[in-house]
Coordinates of C-alpha atoms in Angstrom, one line a residue:
Chain A
E1 CA 0.0 0.0 0.0
T2 CA 1.2 3.5 -0.9
G3 CA -0.4 5.4 2.0
V4 CA -2.3 7.6 -0.4
T5 CA -6.0 7.2 0.0
Q6 CA -8.8 8.5 -2.1
S7 CA -12.5 8.8 -1.4
P8 CA -15.0 7.8 -2.5
T9 CA -13.9 4.8 -4.6
H10 CA -16.9 5.0 -6.9
L11 CA -19.7 7.4 -7.5
I12 CA -22.4 8.1 -10.0
K13 CA -23.5 11.7 -10.8
T14 CA -25.9 13.3 -13.2
R15 CA -24.9 15.6 -15.9
G16 CA -24.8 19.2 -14.7
Q17 CA -24.1 18.3 -11.0
Q18 CA -21.0 19.1 -9.0
V19 CA -18.7 16.6 -7.4
T20 CA -15.9 16.7 -4.9
L21 CA -13.2 14.0 -4.7
R22 CA -10.8 13.7 -1.8
C23 CA -7.2 12.6 -1.5
S24 CA -5.1 12.0 1.6
S25 CA -1.4 12.2 0.9
Q26 CA 1.3 9.9 2.2
S27 CA 2.8 11.0 5.5
G28 CA 5.7 13.5 4.9
H29 CA 4.5 14.4 1.4
N30 CA 3.5 18.0 0.7
T31 CA 2.7 17.8 -3.0
V32 CA -0.5 16.3 -4.6
S33 CA -1.1 15.9 -8.3
W34 CA -4.4 15.0 -9.9
Y35 CA -4.8 13.0 -13.1
Q36 CA -7.9 12.0 -15.1
Q37 CA -7.8 8.6 -16.9
A38 CA -10.6 8.0 -19.4
L39 CA -11.3 4.5 -20.5
G40 CA -8.6 3.1 -22.7
Q41 CA -6.4 6.2 -22.2
G42 CA -3.4 7.0 -20.1
P43 CA -3.7 9.4 -17.1
Q44 CA -3.8 13.1 -18.1
F45 CA -2.5 15.7 -15.7
I46 CA -5.1 18.0 -14.3
F47 CA -3.2 20.1 -11.8
Q48 CA -0.8 20.0 -8.9
Y49 CA -0.8 21.5 -5.4
Y50 CA 2.3 22.3 -3.4
R51 CA 2.0 23.7 0.1
E52 CA -1.6 24.7 -0.5
E53 CA -1.0 26.6 -3.7
E54 CA -1.7 25.5 -7.3
N55 CA 1.6 24.7 -8.9
G56 CA 0.9 23.9 -12.5
R57 CA -2.2 23.0 -14.5
G58 CA -2.9 20.8 -17.5
N59 CA -5.3 21.4 -20.3
F60 CA -8.5 21.3 -18.3
P61 CA -11.3 23.9 -18.2
P62 CA -11.8 26.1 -15.1
R63 CA -14.8 24.0 -13.9
F64 CA -12.0 21.7 -12.7
S65 CA -10.7 23.2 -9.5
G66 CA -8.9 22.1 -6.4
L67 CA -7.7 22.8 -2.9
Q68 CA -4.9 21.6 -0.7
F69 CA -5.3 21.8 3.1
P70 CA -2.7 22.5 5.8
N71 CA -2.3 18.8 6.4
Y72 CA -1.6 18.4 2.6
S73 CA -4.7 16.5 1.8
S74 CA -6.4 17.7 -1.3
E75 CA -9.8 18.0 -3.0
L76 CA -10.7 18.0 -6.7
N77 CA -14.0 19.8 -7.5
V78 CA -15.7 19.5 -10.9
N79 CA -18.7 21.7 -11.6
A80 CA -21.3 21.3 -14.3
L81 CA -20.4 17.7 -15.0
E82 CA -20.4 16.4 -18.5
L83 CA -20.7 12.9 -19.8
D84 CA -17.1 13.0 -20.9
D85 CA -16.0 13.6 -17.3
S86 CA -16.6 9.9 -16.7
A87 CA -13.2 8.6 -15.8
L88 CA -10.9 7.2 -13.1
Y89 CA -9.5 10.2 -11.1
L90 CA -6.1 9.5 -9.6
C91 CA -4.2 11.5 -7.1
A92 CA -0.5 11.1 -6.5
S93 CA 1.5 12.5 -3.6
S94 CA 5.2 13.3 -3.5
K95 CA 7.7 15.4 -1.6
Q96 CA 8.8 18.8 -2.8
K97 CA 7.0 18.6 -6.2
L98 CA 9.2 15.7 -7.1
N99 CA 6.8 13.9 -9.5
T100 CA 9.3 11.2 -10.4
E101 CA 8.9 9.8 -6.9
A102 CA 5.1 10.1 -6.6
F103 CA 2.8 7.4 -5.2
F104 CA -0.7 7.0 -6.6
G105 CA -3.9 6.4 -4.7
Q106 CA -6.3 3.7 -5.8
G107 CA -8.4 6.3 -7.7
T108 CA -12.1 7.4 -7.7
R109 CA -14.2 6.0 -10.5
L110 CA -16.7 8.7 -11.5
T111 CA -19.6 7.9 -13.8
V112 CA -21.7 10.8 -15.2
V113 CA -25.1 9.8 -16.6
Chain B
R1 CA 1.9 14.3 -32.6
K2 CA 1.2 12.9 -29.1
E3 CA 3.9 13.5 -26.5
V4 CA 4.2 9.7 -25.7
E5 CA 3.1 7.1 -28.2
Q6 CA 2.9 3.3 -27.5
D7 CA 2.1 0.2 -29.5
P8 CA -1.7 0.1 -29.6
G9 CA -1.9 -3.6 -28.6
P10 CA -3.5 -5.7 -27.2
F11 CA -0.8 -8.3 -27.0
N12 CA -2.1 -11.9 -26.4
V13 CA 0.8 -14.2 -25.8
P14 CA 1.2 -17.8 -24.3
E15 CA 2.9 -18.4 -21.0
G16 CA 6.6 -18.5 -21.4
A17 CA 6.7 -16.2 -24.4
T18 CA 8.9 -13.2 -24.7
V19 CA 7.1 -9.9 -25.5
A20 CA 8.4 -6.4 -26.3
F21 CA 6.7 -3.1 -25.9
N22 CA 7.8 0.0 -27.7
C23 CA 7.3 3.7 -26.9
T24 CA 8.4 6.9 -28.5
Y25 CA 8.4 10.4 -27.0
S26 CA 8.3 13.8 -28.7
N27 CA 10.2 16.1 -26.3
S28 CA 13.9 15.6 -26.7
A29 CA 14.5 17.5 -23.5
S30 CA 12.8 14.8 -21.4
Q31 CA 15.0 13.7 -18.6
S32 CA 13.3 10.7 -16.9
F33 CA 11.6 7.6 -18.2
F34 CA 9.6 4.9 -16.6
W35 CA 7.4 1.9 -17.2
Y36 CA 4.3 1.6 -15.0
R37 CA 2.0 -1.3 -14.7
Q38 CA -1.7 -0.9 -14.3
D39 CA -4.0 -3.8 -13.4
C40 CA -7.7 -3.6 -14.4
R41 CA -9.5 -0.9 -12.4
K42 CA -6.4 -0.2 -10.2
E43 CA -3.9 2.6 -9.9
P44 CA -0.7 2.7 -12.0
K45 CA 2.3 1.3 -10.1
L46 CA 5.9 1.9 -11.0
L47 CA 7.4 -1.1 -12.6
M48 CA 10.9 0.3 -13.4
S49 CA 12.8 3.3 -14.3
V50 CA 14.6 3.4 -17.6
Y51 CA 18.2 4.5 -18.0
S52 CA 20.4 5.1 -21.1
S53 CA 22.6 2.2 -20.1
G54 CA 19.6 -0.1 -20.0
N55 CA 18.5 -1.9 -16.9
E56 CA 17.2 -5.3 -16.0
D57 CA 15.0 -6.5 -13.1
G58 CA 14.5 -10.2 -13.2
R59 CA 12.5 -11.1 -16.3
F60 CA 12.1 -7.4 -17.3
T61 CA 14.6 -5.4 -19.3
A62 CA 14.1 -1.7 -20.2
Q63 CA 16.1 0.2 -22.8
L64 CA 16.3 3.9 -23.7
N65 CA 17.6 5.3 -26.9
R66 CA 17.8 9.1 -26.5
A67 CA 18.9 9.7 -30.1
S68 CA 15.8 8.0 -31.5
Q69 CA 13.6 9.1 -28.5
Y70 CA 12.6 5.5 -28.1
I71 CA 12.0 3.4 -25.0
S72 CA 11.4 -0.3 -24.8
L73 CA 10.3 -3.0 -22.3
L74 CA 11.1 -6.6 -22.8
I75 CA 9.4 -9.3 -20.7
R76 CA 10.9 -12.8 -20.9
D77 CA 9.2 -16.0 -19.8
S78 CA 5.8 -14.4 -19.5
K79 CA 3.6 -15.4 -16.5
L80 CA -0.1 -15.3 -16.2
S81 CA 0.4 -12.6 -13.5
D82 CA 2.1 -10.3 -16.1
S83 CA -1.4 -9.7 -17.6
A84 CA -1.9 -5.9 -17.2
T85 CA -1.7 -2.6 -19.1
Y86 CA 1.9 -1.3 -19.4
L87 CA 2.2 2.5 -19.5
C88 CA 5.2 4.3 -20.9
V89 CA 5.8 7.5 -18.8
V90 CA 8.1 10.4 -19.6
N91 CA 9.1 13.4 -17.4
L92 CA 10.7 16.6 -18.5
S93 CA 12.1 17.4 -15.1
G94 CA 11.3 16.3 -11.6
N95 CA 9.1 19.2 -11.0
T96 CA 7.0 18.8 -14.1
P97 CA 4.0 16.4 -14.4
L98 CA 4.4 12.8 -15.5
V99 CA 3.3 12.3 -19.1
F100 CA 1.7 9.0 -19.8
G101 CA 1.3 7.0 -23.0
K102 CA -2.1 5.4 -23.7
G103 CA -0.8 2.1 -22.5
T104 CA -0.5 -1.3 -24.1
R105 CA -2.6 -4.2 -22.8
L106 CA -0.9 -7.6 -22.3
S107 CA -2.9 -10.8 -21.8
V108 CA -0.8 -13.9 -21.0
I109 CA -2.7 -17.0 -21.8
A110 CA -2.2 -20.5 -20.3

């Protein structure tokens, strides 16, 4: 086990709704990155948080937003859900933004109907 | 052109076979290279890093050719438990995001 936990593991939402996904980083890690993995695709970088500040963002619209808390856990919020948002959402935690030594959580599988 | 491209797969091989996966990347400034393994409906897990000198871990051998911007993974004596999706991953520098290929699915058949 990596020590990175995500919740919930699965959820189903309706188009237009909002969703919040949560990630607890591994002890000692201050960086959390979020990735979206659509079916049959590799994970795509959404954004990264380092010491509670956004530190880089991929090609995702503003309705994808996030937070990092003082304990370095993180949330991913998606507003106005679309069918194409259905995917596995992965968070990865690391120390000092060092993504080459990141550990992934088990993911949250979001289905938008 | 995609940043990281992999063989489309799937690969269906019998137990004991040798199988090779190929990957190319577009950014010549990339510094770090990895193969990740992802089981169905699970998170990706680091299989091995890839170095210019090549590296081996048991039945797995990874090679990097910087001039051709090409990465490979060779699995010898395939086991049923090797069935998974193999993701080629490239990183520009430690502080930048990991860039994943689409993955190649391997099924090892008894």
